[in-house]
PDB file of C-alpha atoms in Angstrom:
ATOM      1  CA  MET A   1      12.125  -5.003   7.084  1.00  0.00           C
ATOM      2  CA  SER A   2      11.935  -1.722   8.006  1.00  0.00           C
ATOM      3  CA  ILE A   3       8.653   0.080   9.277  1.00  0.00           C
ATOM      4  CA  GLU A   4       7.409   3.445   8.297  1.00  0.00           C
ATOM      5  CA  PHE A   5       4.629   5.407   9.835  1.00  0.00           C
ATOM      6  CA  THR A   6       2.310   7.815   7.607  1.00  0.00           C
ATOM      7  CA  PHE A   7       0.323  10.666   9.583  1.00  0.00           C
ATOM      8  CA  VAL A   8      -3.014  11.188   7.901  1.00  0.00           C
ATOM      9  CA  ALA A   9      -5.189  13.733   9.518  1.00  0.00           C
ATOM     10  CA  GLY A  10      -8.376  12.927  10.998  1.00  0.00           C
ATOM     11  CA  THR A  11     -10.915  14.297  13.066  1.00  0.00           C
ATOM     12  CA  ASP A  12     -13.349  13.304  16.081  1.00  0.00           C
ATOM     13  CA  SER A  13     -16.187  14.622  14.366  1.00  0.00           C
ATOM     14  CA  ASN A  14     -18.500  13.342  11.505  1.00  0.00           C
ATOM     15  CA  GLU A  15     -17.881  16.676   9.765  1.00  0.00           C
ATOM     16  CA  LEU A  16     -15.239  16.533   7.141  1.00  0.00           C
ATOM     17  CA  SER A  17     -15.054  20.394   7.751  1.00  0.00           C
ATOM     18  CA  ALA A  18     -13.834  20.095  11.017  1.00  0.00           C
ATOM     19  CA  ALA A  19     -10.482  18.813   9.815  1.00  0.00           C
ATOM     20  CA  ALA A  20      -9.993  21.765   7.208  1.00  0.00           C
ATOM     21  CA  PRO A  21      -7.720  23.989   9.342  1.00  0.00           C
ATOM     22  CA  PHE A  22      -4.963  21.514   9.208  1.00  0.00           C
ATOM     23  CA  PHE A  23      -4.755  22.083   5.433  1.00  0.00           C
ATOM     24  CA  PHE A  24      -6.384  25.526   4.930  1.00  0.00           C
ATOM     25  CA  ASP A  25      -5.630  27.609   8.088  1.00  0.00           C
ATOM     26  CA  PRO A  26      -1.896  28.772   7.112  1.00  0.00           C
ATOM     27  CA  GLN A  27      -0.621  29.113  10.587  1.00  0.00           C
ATOM     28  CA  ALA A  28      -2.478  25.946  11.863  1.00  0.00           C
ATOM     29  CA  SER A  29      -0.889  23.896   8.997  1.00  0.00           C
ATOM     30  CA  ALA A  30       2.439  25.198   9.592  1.00  0.00           C
ATOM     31  CA  ALA A  31       2.458  24.054  12.822  1.00  0.00           C
ATOM     32  CA  ALA A  32       0.710  20.546  12.656  1.00  0.00           C
ATOM     33  CA  LEU A  33       3.361  19.945   9.986  1.00  0.00           C
ATOM     34  CA  ALA A  34       5.970  20.917  12.268  1.00  0.00           C
ATOM     35  CA  GLN A  35       4.469  18.644  14.955  1.00  0.00           C
ATOM     36  CA  VAL A  36       3.997  15.722  12.479  1.00  0.00           C
ATOM     37  CA  GLU A  37       7.844  16.020  11.321  1.00  0.00           C
ATOM     38  CA  ASP A  38       9.239  16.719  14.777  1.00  0.00           C
ATOM     39  CA  ALA A  39       7.134  13.558  15.922  1.00  0.00           C
ATOM     40  CA  GLY A  40       9.113  11.389  13.736  1.00  0.00           C
ATOM     41  CA  PHE A  41       6.419  10.434  10.702  1.00  0.00           C
ATOM     42  CA  GLN A  42       7.768   9.474   7.448  1.00  0.00           C
ATOM     43  CA  SER A  43       5.269  10.966   5.452  1.00  0.00           C
ATOM     44  CA  VAL A  44       1.974  12.968   5.395  1.00  0.00           C
ATOM     45  CA  VAL A  45      -1.135  12.705   3.339  1.00  0.00           C
ATOM     46  CA  ILE A  46      -2.659  15.507   1.590  1.00  0.00           C
ATOM     47  CA  ASP A  47      -6.306  15.140   0.993  1.00  0.00           C
ATOM     48  CA  GLY A  48      -8.224  18.163   1.408  1.00  0.00           C
ATOM     49  CA  ALA A  49     -11.922  18.395   1.696  1.00  0.00           C
ATOM     50  CA  ALA A  50     -12.215  20.674  -1.078  1.00  0.00           C
ATOM     51  CA  GLY A  51     -11.079  17.835  -3.534  1.00  0.00           C
ATOM     52  CA  LEU A  52      -8.268  16.887  -6.125  1.00  0.00           C
ATOM     53  CA  LEU A  53      -7.373  20.349  -7.590  1.00  0.00           C
ATOM     54  CA  SER A  54      -6.672  22.146  -4.334  1.00  0.00           C
ATOM     55  CA  ASN A  55      -4.478  19.153  -3.443  1.00  0.00           C
ATOM     56  CA  PHE A  56      -1.838  20.280  -5.843  1.00  0.00           C
ATOM     57  CA  ASP A  57      -1.419  23.819  -4.102  1.00  0.00           C
ATOM     58  CA  LEU A  58      -1.671  22.083  -0.792  1.00  0.00           C
ATOM     59  CA  ALA A  59       1.013  19.561  -1.304  1.00  0.00           C
ATOM     60  CA  ALA A  60       3.320  22.311  -2.497  1.00  0.00           C
ATOM     61  CA  ASN A  61       2.614  24.130   0.455  1.00  0.00           C
ATOM     62  CA  ALA A  62       3.586  21.260   2.774  1.00  0.00           C
ATOM     63  CA  ALA A  63       6.644  20.687   1.067  1.00  0.00           C
ATOM     64  CA  ALA A  64       7.718  24.102   1.484  1.00  0.00           C
ATOM     65  CA  LEU A  65       6.792  23.760   5.203  1.00  0.00           C
ATOM     66  CA  THR A  66       8.733  20.638   5.627  1.00  0.00           C
ATOM     67  CA  SER A  67      12.406  19.115   5.119  1.00  0.00           C
ATOM     68  CA  SER A  68      12.050  15.331   5.506  1.00  0.00           C
ATOM     69  CA  LEU A  69       8.277  14.276   5.103  1.00  0.00           C
ATOM     70  CA  GLN A  70       7.426  12.660   1.926  1.00  0.00           C
ATOM     71  CA  ILE A  71       4.189  14.159   0.400  1.00  0.00           C
ATOM     72  CA  VAL A  72       1.655  12.150  -0.502  1.00  0.00           C
ATOM     73  CA  LEU A  73      -0.658  13.648  -2.746  1.00  0.00           C
ATOM     74  CA  THR A  74      -3.938  12.255  -3.262  1.00  0.00           C
ATOM     75  CA  HIS A  75      -5.312  12.431  -6.947  1.00  0.00           C
ATOM     76  CA  TRP A  76      -7.485  10.662  -9.458  1.00  0.00           C
ATOM     77  CA  ALA A  77      -8.188  10.255 -13.179  1.00  0.00           C
ATOM     78  CA  GLY A  78     -10.937  12.122 -14.831  1.00  0.00           C
ATOM     79  CA  VAL A  79     -10.484  15.543 -13.707  1.00  0.00           C
ATOM     80  CA  VAL A  80      -7.150  16.869 -14.881  1.00  0.00           C
ATOM     81  CA  ALA A  81      -5.797  16.367 -18.363  1.00  0.00           C
ATOM     82  CA  PRO A  82      -2.372  13.898 -18.084  1.00  0.00           C
ATOM     83  CA  THR A  83      -0.309  16.314 -19.461  1.00  0.00           C
ATOM     84  CA  VAL A  84      -1.022  19.261 -17.220  1.00  0.00           C
ATOM     85  CA  ALA A  85      -0.917  16.772 -14.285  1.00  0.00           C
ATOM     86  CA  ALA A  86       2.394  15.673 -15.437  1.00  0.00           C
ATOM     87  CA  ARG A  87       3.685  19.006 -15.243  1.00  0.00           C
ATOM     88  CA  GLN A  88       2.337  20.204 -12.096  1.00  0.00           C
ATOM     89  CA  LEU A  89       3.208  16.976 -10.313  1.00  0.00           C
ATOM     90  CA  ALA A  90       7.014  17.363 -11.843  1.00  0.00           C
ATOM     91  CA  ALA A  91       6.852  20.983 -10.432  1.00  0.00           C
ATOM     92  CA  ILE A  92       6.063  20.057  -6.877  1.00  0.00           C
ATOM     93  CA  ASP A  93       8.731  17.126  -7.061  1.00  0.00           C
ATOM     94  CA  ALA A  94      11.426  19.325  -8.271  1.00  0.00           C
ATOM     95  CA  ALA A  95      10.276  21.788  -5.569  1.00  0.00           C
ATOM     96  CA  SER A  96       9.765  19.384  -2.856  1.00  0.00           C
ATOM     97  CA  GLY A  97      13.636  18.033  -3.463  1.00  0.00           C
ATOM     98  CA  GLY A  98      12.154  14.654  -4.674  1.00  0.00           C
ATOM     99  CA  ARG A  99       9.605  14.204  -1.836  1.00  0.00           C
ATOM    100  CA  LEU A 100       6.415  13.638  -3.515  1.00  0.00           C
ATOM    101  CA  ALA A 101       4.679  10.410  -3.577  1.00  0.00           C
ATOM    102  CA  LEU A 102       0.922  10.192  -5.631  1.00  0.00           C
ATOM    103  CA  ARG A 103      -2.022   8.725  -4.101  1.00  0.00           C
ATOM    104  CA  ILE A 104      -4.346   7.259  -6.759  1.00  0.00           C
ATOM    105  CA  LEU A 105      -7.861   6.624  -5.798  1.00  0.00           C
ATOM    106  CA  VAL A 106      -9.268   3.963  -8.648  1.00  0.00           C
ATOM    107  CA  ASP A 107     -12.894   4.654  -7.589  1.00  0.00           C
ATOM    108  CA  GLY A 108     -13.877   8.324  -8.651  1.00  0.00           C
ATOM    109  CA  ILE A 109     -16.134  10.557  -7.221  1.00  0.00           C
ATOM    110  CA  ALA A 110     -19.873  11.713  -7.374  1.00  0.00           C
ATOM    111  CA  GLU A 111     -19.310  14.058 -10.378  1.00  0.00           C
ATOM    112  CA  ASP A 112     -17.009  12.003 -12.722  1.00  0.00           C
ATOM    113  CA  ASP A 113     -18.466  11.413 -16.126  1.00  0.00           C
ATOM    114  CA  VAL A 114     -17.777   7.500 -15.627  1.00  0.00           C
ATOM    115  CA  ALA A 115     -20.015   6.115 -13.095  1.00  0.00           C
ATOM    116  CA  THR A 116     -18.697   3.868 -10.633  1.00  0.00           C
ATOM    117  CA  ASP A 117     -21.589   2.509  -9.007  1.00  0.00           C
ATOM    118  CA  SER A 118     -21.989  -0.377 -11.731  1.00  0.00           C
ATOM    119  CA  HIS A 119     -19.529  -3.134 -12.572  1.00  0.00           C
ATOM    120  CA  ALA A 120     -19.328  -1.902 -16.138  1.00  0.00           C
ATOM    121  CA  GLY A 121     -18.402   1.571 -14.614  1.00  0.00           C
ATOM    122  CA  HIS A 122     -15.731   0.573 -12.534  1.00  0.00           C
ATOM    123  CA  ILE A 123     -14.212  -1.638 -14.746  1.00  0.00           C
ATOM    124  CA  ALA A 124     -14.251   1.664 -17.135  1.00  0.00           C
ATOM    125  CA  THR A 125     -12.717   3.598 -14.031  1.00  0.00           C
ATOM    126  CA  CYS A 126      -9.958   1.240 -13.596  1.00  0.00           C
ATOM    127  CA  GLN A 127      -9.056   1.355 -17.527  1.00  0.00           C
ATOM    128  CA  ARG A 128      -8.901   5.225 -17.443  1.00  0.00           C
ATOM    129  CA  THR A 129      -6.616   5.116 -14.287  1.00  0.00           C
ATOM    130  CA  ASP A 130      -4.423   2.582 -15.943  1.00  0.00           C
ATOM    131  CA  GLU A 131      -4.424   4.761 -19.112  1.00  0.00           C
ATOM    132  CA  TYR A 132      -3.716   8.137 -17.026  1.00  0.00           C
ATOM    133  CA  LEU A 133      -0.781   6.556 -15.215  1.00  0.00           C
ATOM    134  CA  ARG A 134       0.676   5.205 -18.490  1.00  0.00           C
ATOM    135  CA  LEU A 135       0.634   8.632 -19.940  1.00  0.00           C
ATOM    136  CA  LEU A 136       2.155  10.156 -16.718  1.00  0.00           C
ATOM    137  CA  LYS A 137       4.865   7.856 -16.624  1.00  0.00           C
ATOM    138  CA  ARG A 138       5.376   8.461 -20.592  1.00  0.00           C
ATOM    139  CA  LEU A 139       5.445  12.288 -19.802  1.00  0.00           C
ATOM    140  CA  TRP A 140       7.783  12.094 -17.052  1.00  0.00           C
ATOM    141  CA  SER A 141      10.269   9.524 -19.193  1.00  0.00           C
ATOM    142  CA  ASN A 142       9.993  10.913 -22.684  1.00  0.00           C
ATOM    143  CA  ASP A 143      12.816  13.095 -24.364  1.00  0.00           C
ATOM    144  CA  LYS A 144      10.429  14.528 -27.089  1.00  0.00           C
ATOM    145  CA  PRO A 145       6.777  14.978 -27.717  1.00  0.00           C
ATOM    146  CA  PHE A 146       4.558  12.112 -28.748  1.00  0.00           C
ATOM    147  CA  ASP A 147       1.068  11.539 -29.879  1.00  0.00           C
ATOM    148  CA  HIS A 148      -1.292   9.406 -28.119  1.00  0.00           C
ATOM    149  CA  GLU A 149      -4.854   8.356 -29.350  1.00  0.00           C
ATOM    150  CA  GLY A 150      -6.911   6.080 -26.397  1.00  0.00           C
ATOM    151  CA  PRO A 151     -10.226   4.930 -25.241  1.00  0.00           C
ATOM    152  CA  PHE A 152     -10.273   7.702 -22.740  1.00  0.00           C
ATOM    153  CA  TYR A 153      -7.360  10.234 -23.595  1.00  0.00           C
ATOM    154  CA  ARG A 154      -5.989  12.043 -26.478  1.00  0.00           C
ATOM    155  CA  VAL A 155      -2.621  13.983 -26.593  1.00  0.00           C
ATOM    156  CA  ARG A 156      -1.310  15.699 -29.477  1.00  0.00           C
ATOM    157  CA  GLY A 157       2.757  16.655 -28.899  1.00  0.00           C
ATOM    158  CA  GLY A 158       2.629  15.601 -25.165  1.00  0.00           C
ATOM    159  CA  PHE A 159       5.745  16.837 -23.486  1.00  0.00           C
ATOM    160  CA  VAL A 160       6.967  17.967 -20.026  1.00  0.00           C
ATOM    161  CA  PRO A 161      10.348  19.777 -20.678  1.00  0.00           C
ATOM    162  CA  ASN A 162      11.095  20.116 -16.829  1.00  0.00           C
ATOM    163  CA  LYS A 163      10.715  16.566 -15.452  1.00  0.00           C
ATOM    164  CA  GLY A 164      10.979  15.922 -11.633  1.00  0.00           C
ATOM    165  CA  LEU A 165      13.846  15.033  -9.870  1.00  0.00           C
ATOM    166  CA  ARG A 166      13.269  11.433 -10.501  1.00  0.00           C
ATOM    167  CA  GLY A 167      11.728  11.442 -13.517  1.00  0.00           C
ATOM    168  CA  LEU A 168       9.074   8.362 -13.682  1.00  0.00           C
ATOM    169  CA  GLY A 169      10.212   7.719 -10.295  1.00  0.00           C
ATOM    170  CA  ILE A 170       7.543   9.214  -8.263  1.00  0.00           C
ATOM    171  CA  PRO A 171       6.348   6.669  -6.138  1.00  0.00           C
ATOM    172  CA  ILE A 172       2.798   5.963  -6.676  1.00  0.00           C
ATOM    173  CA  ARG A 173       0.169   4.455  -4.249  1.00  0.00           C
ATOM    174  CA  MET A 174      -2.732   2.431  -4.902  1.00  0.00           C
ATOM    175  CA  SER A 175      -5.801   0.342  -2.939  1.00  0.00           C
ATOM    176  CA  GLY A 176      -8.876  -1.642  -4.072  1.00  0.00           C
ATOM    177  CA  LEU A 177     -10.369  -5.034  -3.605  1.00  0.00           C
ATOM    178  CA  SER A 178     -11.911  -5.881  -6.987  1.00  0.00           C
ATOM    179  CA  GLY A 179      -9.622  -8.003  -9.414  1.00  0.00           C
ATOM    180  CA  THR A 180     -10.055  -5.233 -12.257  1.00  0.00           C
ATOM    181  CA  SER A 181      -8.494  -2.708  -9.512  1.00  0.00           C
ATOM    182  CA  LEU A 182      -5.752  -4.902  -8.094  1.00  0.00           C
ATOM    183  CA  LYS A 183      -4.713  -5.733 -11.851  1.00  0.00           C
ATOM    184  CA  VAL A 184      -4.150  -2.044 -12.434  1.00  0.00           C
ATOM    185  CA  ALA A 185      -2.180  -1.347  -9.168  1.00  0.00           C
ATOM    186  CA  GLY A 186      -0.331  -4.579 -10.163  1.00  0.00           C
ATOM    187  CA  ARG A 187       0.971  -2.988 -13.111  1.00  0.00           C
ATOM    188  CA  HIS A 188       1.757   0.661 -11.186  1.00  0.00           C
ATOM    189  CA  ALA A 189       1.569   0.397  -7.518  1.00  0.00           C
ATOM    190  CA  ASP A 190       4.697   0.935  -5.518  1.00  0.00           C
ATOM    191  CA  ILE A 191       2.652   1.080  -2.496  1.00  0.00           C
ATOM    192  CA  PHE A 192      -0.628  -0.536  -1.760  1.00  0.00           C
ATOM    193  CA  GLU A 193      -2.929   0.640   0.653  1.00  0.00           C
ATOM    194  CA  LEU A 194      -4.708  -2.488   2.482  1.00  0.00           C
ATOM    195  CA  ALA A 195      -8.458  -2.360   3.308  1.00  0.00           C
ATOM    196  CA  PRO A 196      -8.878  -2.480   7.606  1.00  0.00           C
ATOM    197  CA  GLY A 197      -8.958  -5.920   8.687  1.00  0.00           C
ATOM    198  CA  ALA A 198      -7.550  -8.783  10.761  1.00  0.00           C
ATOM    199  CA  PRO A 199      -3.880  -9.741  10.127  1.00  0.00           C
ATOM    200  CA  GLU A 200      -4.911 -12.937   8.017  1.00  0.00           C
ATOM    201  CA  ASP A 201      -7.425 -10.489   5.951  1.00  0.00           C
ATOM    202  CA  ALA A 202      -4.186  -8.435   5.437  1.00  0.00           C
ATOM    203  CA  ARG A 203      -2.255 -11.434   4.751  1.00  0.00           C
ATOM    204  CA  ARG A 204      -4.357 -12.875   1.917  1.00  0.00           C
ATOM    205  CA  LEU A 205      -4.985  -9.413   0.123  1.00  0.00           C
ATOM    206  CA  ILE A 206      -1.065  -9.148   0.192  1.00  0.00           C
ATOM    207  CA  GLU A 207      -0.924 -12.637  -1.435  1.00  0.00           C
ATOM    208  CA  ARG A 208      -3.758 -11.371  -4.215  1.00  0.00           C
ATOM    209  CA  VAL A 209      -1.863  -8.261  -4.733  1.00  0.00           C
ATOM    210  CA  ARG A 210       1.484  -9.681  -5.425  1.00  0.00           C
ATOM    211  CA  ALA A 211      -0.174 -12.531  -7.968  1.00  0.00           C
ATOM    212  CA  ALA A 212      -1.523  -9.823  -9.825  1.00  0.00           C
ATOM    213  CA  ALA A 213       1.646  -7.772 -10.041  1.00  0.00           C
ATOM    214  CA  ALA A 214       3.374 -11.199 -11.091  1.00  0.00           C
ATOM    215  CA  GLN A 215       1.737 -10.857 -14.386  1.00  0.00           C
ATOM    216  CA  TYR A 216       3.879  -7.807 -14.921  1.00  0.00           C
ATOM    217  CA  GLY A 217       7.072  -8.836 -13.274  1.00  0.00           C
ATOM    218  CA  ARG A 218       6.455  -6.624 -10.090  1.00  0.00           C
ATOM    219  CA  ALA A 219       5.714  -9.412  -7.666  1.00  0.00           C
ATOM    220  CA  GLY A 220       8.181  -8.088  -5.146  1.00  0.00           C
ATOM    221  CA  GLN A 221       8.452  -4.466  -5.793  1.00  0.00           C
ATOM    222  CA  ILE A 222       5.401  -3.638  -3.679  1.00  0.00           C
ATOM    223  CA  ARG A 223       5.346  -2.678  -0.308  1.00  0.00           C
ATOM    224  CA  PHE A 224       2.217  -2.439   1.604  1.00  0.00           C
ATOM    225  CA  ALA A 225       0.471  -0.122   4.146  1.00  0.00           C
ATOM    226  CA  MET A 226      -2.083  -0.598   6.575  1.00  0.00           C
ATOM    227  CA  PRO A 227      -4.600   2.325   8.246  1.00  0.00           C
ATOM    228  CA  VAL A 228      -4.514   2.190  12.137  1.00  0.00           C
ATOM    229  CA  SER A 229      -6.365   4.532  14.629  1.00  0.00           C
ATOM    230  CA  PHE A 230      -4.318   5.034  17.958  1.00  0.00           C
ATOM    231  CA  THR A 231      -6.928   6.710  19.836  1.00  0.00           C
ATOM    232  CA  ARG A 232      -8.352   6.073  23.724  1.00  0.00           C
ATOM    233  CA  ASP A 233     -11.928   5.495  22.522  1.00  0.00           C
ATOM    234  CA  ARG A 234     -12.965   4.093  19.043  1.00  0.00           C
ATOM    235  CA  PRO A 235     -13.099   7.503  16.713  1.00  0.00           C
ATOM    236  CA  VAL A 236     -15.355   8.688  14.079  1.00  0.00           C
ATOM    237  CA  SER A 237     -12.791   9.346  11.588  1.00  0.00           C
ATOM    238  CA  ARG A 238     -12.445  10.228   7.722  1.00  0.00           C
ATOM    239  CA  ALA A 239     -11.022   6.635   6.945  1.00  0.00           C
ATOM    240  CA  GLY A 240     -11.564   3.327   8.257  1.00  0.00           C
ATOM    241  CA  ALA A 241      -8.762   1.751  10.070  1.00  0.00           C
ATOM    242  CA  VAL A 242      -7.739  -0.816  12.311  1.00  0.00           C
ATOM    243  CA  HIS A 243      -8.365   0.382  15.950  1.00  0.00           C
ATOM    244  CA  VAL A 244      -5.568  -0.518  18.777  1.00  0.00           C
ATOM    245  CA  PRO A 245      -4.765   0.628  22.135  1.00  0.00           C
ATOM    246  CA  SER A 246      -4.040   4.233  22.544  1.00  0.00           C
ATOM    247  CA  PHE A 247      -0.950   3.400  24.844  1.00  0.00           C
ATOM    248  CA  PRO A 248       2.362   3.715  22.810  1.00  0.00           C
ATOM    249  CA  ALA A 249       4.080   0.446  23.854  1.00  0.00           C
ATOM    250  CA  ARG A 250       0.597  -1.701  23.843  1.00  0.00           C
ATOM    251  CA  SER A 251      -0.116   0.061  20.214  1.00  0.00           C
ATOM    252  CA  ALA A 252       3.208  -1.070  18.961  1.00  0.00           C
ATOM    253  CA  LEU A 253       2.833  -4.788  20.136  1.00  0.00           C
ATOM    254  CA  SER A 254      -0.582  -4.920  18.340  1.00  0.00           C
ATOM    255  CA  LEU A 255       0.983  -3.792  15.099  1.00  0.00           C
ATOM    256  CA  ILE A 256       3.115  -6.971  15.067  1.00  0.00           C
ATOM    257  CA  ALA A 257       1.180  -9.402  13.719  1.00  0.00           C
ATOM    258  CA  TYR A 258       0.502  -7.236  10.729  1.00  0.00           C
ATOM    259  CA  ALA A 259       4.207  -6.603  10.133  1.00  0.00           C
ATOM    260  CA  GLN A 260       4.549 -10.348  10.114  1.00  0.00           C
ATOM    261  CA  ALA A 261       1.668 -10.374   7.349  1.00  0.00           C
ATOM    262  CA  GLY A 262       3.769  -8.471   5.055  1.00  0.00           C
ATOM    263  CA  VAL A 263       2.849  -4.924   6.074  1.00  0.00           C
ATOM    264  CA  SER A 264       5.774  -2.306   6.089  1.00  0.00           C
ATOM    265  CA  GLU A 265       3.786   1.494   6.433  1.00  0.00           C
ATOM    266  CA  PHE A 266       0.969   2.078   8.697  1.00  0.00           C
ATOM    267  CA  MET A 267      -1.067   5.102   7.916  1.00  0.00           C
ATOM    268  CA  VAL A 268      -1.991   6.552  11.426  1.00  0.00           C
ATOM    269  CA  ILE A 269      -5.162   8.295  11.290  1.00  0.00           C
ATOM    270  CA  GLY A 270      -6.044  10.702  14.360  1.00  0.00           C
ATOM    271  CA  PRO A 271      -6.844  14.242  15.424  1.00  0.00           C
ATOM    272  CA  TYR A 272      -3.963  16.572  14.935  1.00  0.00           C
ATOM    273  CA  ASP A 273      -3.772  18.520  18.118  1.00  0.00           C
ATOM    274  CA  PRO A 274      -0.011  18.451  19.356  1.00  0.00           C
ATOM    275  CA  GLU A 275      -0.802  16.182  22.441  1.00  0.00           C
ATOM    276  CA  THR A 276      -2.093  13.687  20.009  1.00  0.00           C
ATOM    277  CA  ILE A 277       0.361  13.866  17.435  1.00  0.00           C
ATOM    278  CA  GLY A 278       3.283  13.562  19.833  1.00  0.00           C
ATOM    279  CA  ARG A 279       1.588  10.318  21.516  1.00  0.00           C
ATOM    280  CA  LEU A 280       1.200   8.940  18.137  1.00  0.00           C
ATOM    281  CA  GLY A 281       4.887   9.701  17.112  1.00  0.00           C
ATOM    282  CA  GLN A 282       5.921   7.916  20.501  1.00  0.00           C
ATOM    283  CA  GLY A 283       4.029   4.750  19.802  1.00  0.00           C
ATOM    284  CA  SER A 284       5.236   5.060  16.098  1.00  0.00           C
ATOM    285  CA  ALA A 285       8.849   5.263  17.180  1.00  0.00           C
ATOM    286  CA  ILE A 286       8.501   2.180  19.434  1.00  0.00           C
ATOM    287  CA  ALA A 287       6.327   0.040  17.053  1.00  0.00           C
ATOM    288  CA  ALA A 288       9.306   0.768  14.357  1.00  0.00           C
ATOM    289  CA  GLN A 289      11.839  -1.300  16.253  1.00  0.00           C
ATOM    290  CA  LEU A 290       9.493  -4.365  17.102  1.00  0.00           C
ATOM    291  CA  PRO A 291      10.049  -6.378  14.136  1.00  0.00           C
ATOM    292  CA  ARG A 292      13.628  -6.673  14.620  1.00  0.00           C
ATOM    293  CA  SER A 293      13.099  -6.787  18.499  1.00  0.00           C
ATOM    294  CA  GLN A 294       9.980  -9.543  19.097  1.00  0.00           C
ATOM    295  CA  GLY A 295      11.059 -11.832  16.651  1.00  0.00           C
ATOM    296  CA  LYS A 296       8.091 -14.283  15.883  1.00  0.00           C
ATOM    297  CA  ARG A 297       5.964 -13.202  18.510  1.00  0.00           C
ATOM    298  CA  ALA A 298       2.480 -11.920  17.199  1.00  0.00           C
ATOM    299  CA  ILE A 299      -0.070 -10.074  19.213  1.00  0.00           C
ATOM    300  CA  THR A 300      -3.242  -9.724  16.899  1.00  0.00           C
ATOM    301  CA  PRO A 301      -5.323  -6.585  17.613  1.00  0.00           C
ATOM    302  CA  ALA A 302      -9.328  -6.577  17.364  1.00  0.00           C
ATOM    303  CA  PRO A 303      -9.917  -5.428  14.011  1.00  0.00           C
ATOM    304  CA  GLY A 304     -12.189  -2.764  13.329  1.00  0.00           C
ATOM    305  CA  ARG A 305     -13.194   0.368  11.549  1.00  0.00           C
ATOM    306  CA  SER A 306     -13.286   3.894  12.710  1.00  0.00           C
ATOM    307  CA  GLY A 307     -15.988   5.068  10.375  1.00  0.00           C
ATOM    308  CA  THR A 308     -17.691   5.060   6.920  1.00  0.00           C
ATOM    309  CA  SER A 309     -16.824   8.268   5.525  1.00  0.00           C
ATOM    310  CA  THR A 310     -15.395   9.230   2.038  1.00  0.00           C
ATOM    311  CA  MET A 311     -11.970   8.266   2.722  1.00  0.00           C
ATOM    312  CA  GLY A 312     -12.774   5.237   4.559  1.00  0.00           C
ATOM    313  CA  ARG A 313     -14.455   4.279   0.637  1.00  0.00           C
ATOM    314  CA  ARG A 314     -11.781   4.980  -0.869  1.00  0.00           C
ATOM    315  CA  LEU A 315      -9.400   2.976   1.174  1.00  0.00           C
ATOM    316  CA  ARG A 316     -11.483  -0.005   0.866  1.00  0.00           C
ATOM    317  CA  ALA A 317     -12.303   0.221  -2.692  1.00  0.00           C
TER     318      ALA A 317
END
């Protein structure tokens, strides 16, 4: 099983704005993305502090500044009409040469018109996300306009004339813990982002996701990602993550148990200064070889969380 590494811009501060230059300062963004690409990461997560609408522009900019990175655009239902989103996403996928991935957050944000702080609200949000994704896929694949009348969306003459390079093949990433959110992920996700925890926790959640996917004949079609942090001190970061040692070789060894549990991607969260990015890339390069070279050897890291911020909540929802 091949192991991939995704870079997630983080910060050593509680202030989300401290990570803003990675996305919003043109010179800093260009330099940081070049460092991430040169370090050997396969993907980069786009999740700007300004929210969903700005992520379209940030993703397009990141695609223009890179040549090999997959651009993982963070997105959610309820803000942009499906027809508008489908056109914009298809355009970014085409402009990037087919390097776009869509990271869907099932839990909404505070200003969503569907409350998410209750069981009924959570179910409604999941149902809206399911309908939204079904419409995106239909818009990316249909060859003529269609009408749709659903509980959350009404579409008249829905059609995207300029499809992305892969049509409806844009990879979709999801997360969640509730049975309802796992059902939606089982139907749509190509990559499932696991909640931080011990390898056995990861294994159990992977089994639940595969069981949900089996209802749609997709049990073997989902890959699994785990957020990790390679820093000397336990950081305060924008996302919850499993904390492992900072030295590349030790960090790589710490990931073996997760790979054996079924994880094939690690979302590396950390500050984005050149030294840190290079060090994280070095650890990622070593770790990518370990599942093949170490066989059944398993070294289990002490699980931990690096923060309780908005992105951490999203990963655990």
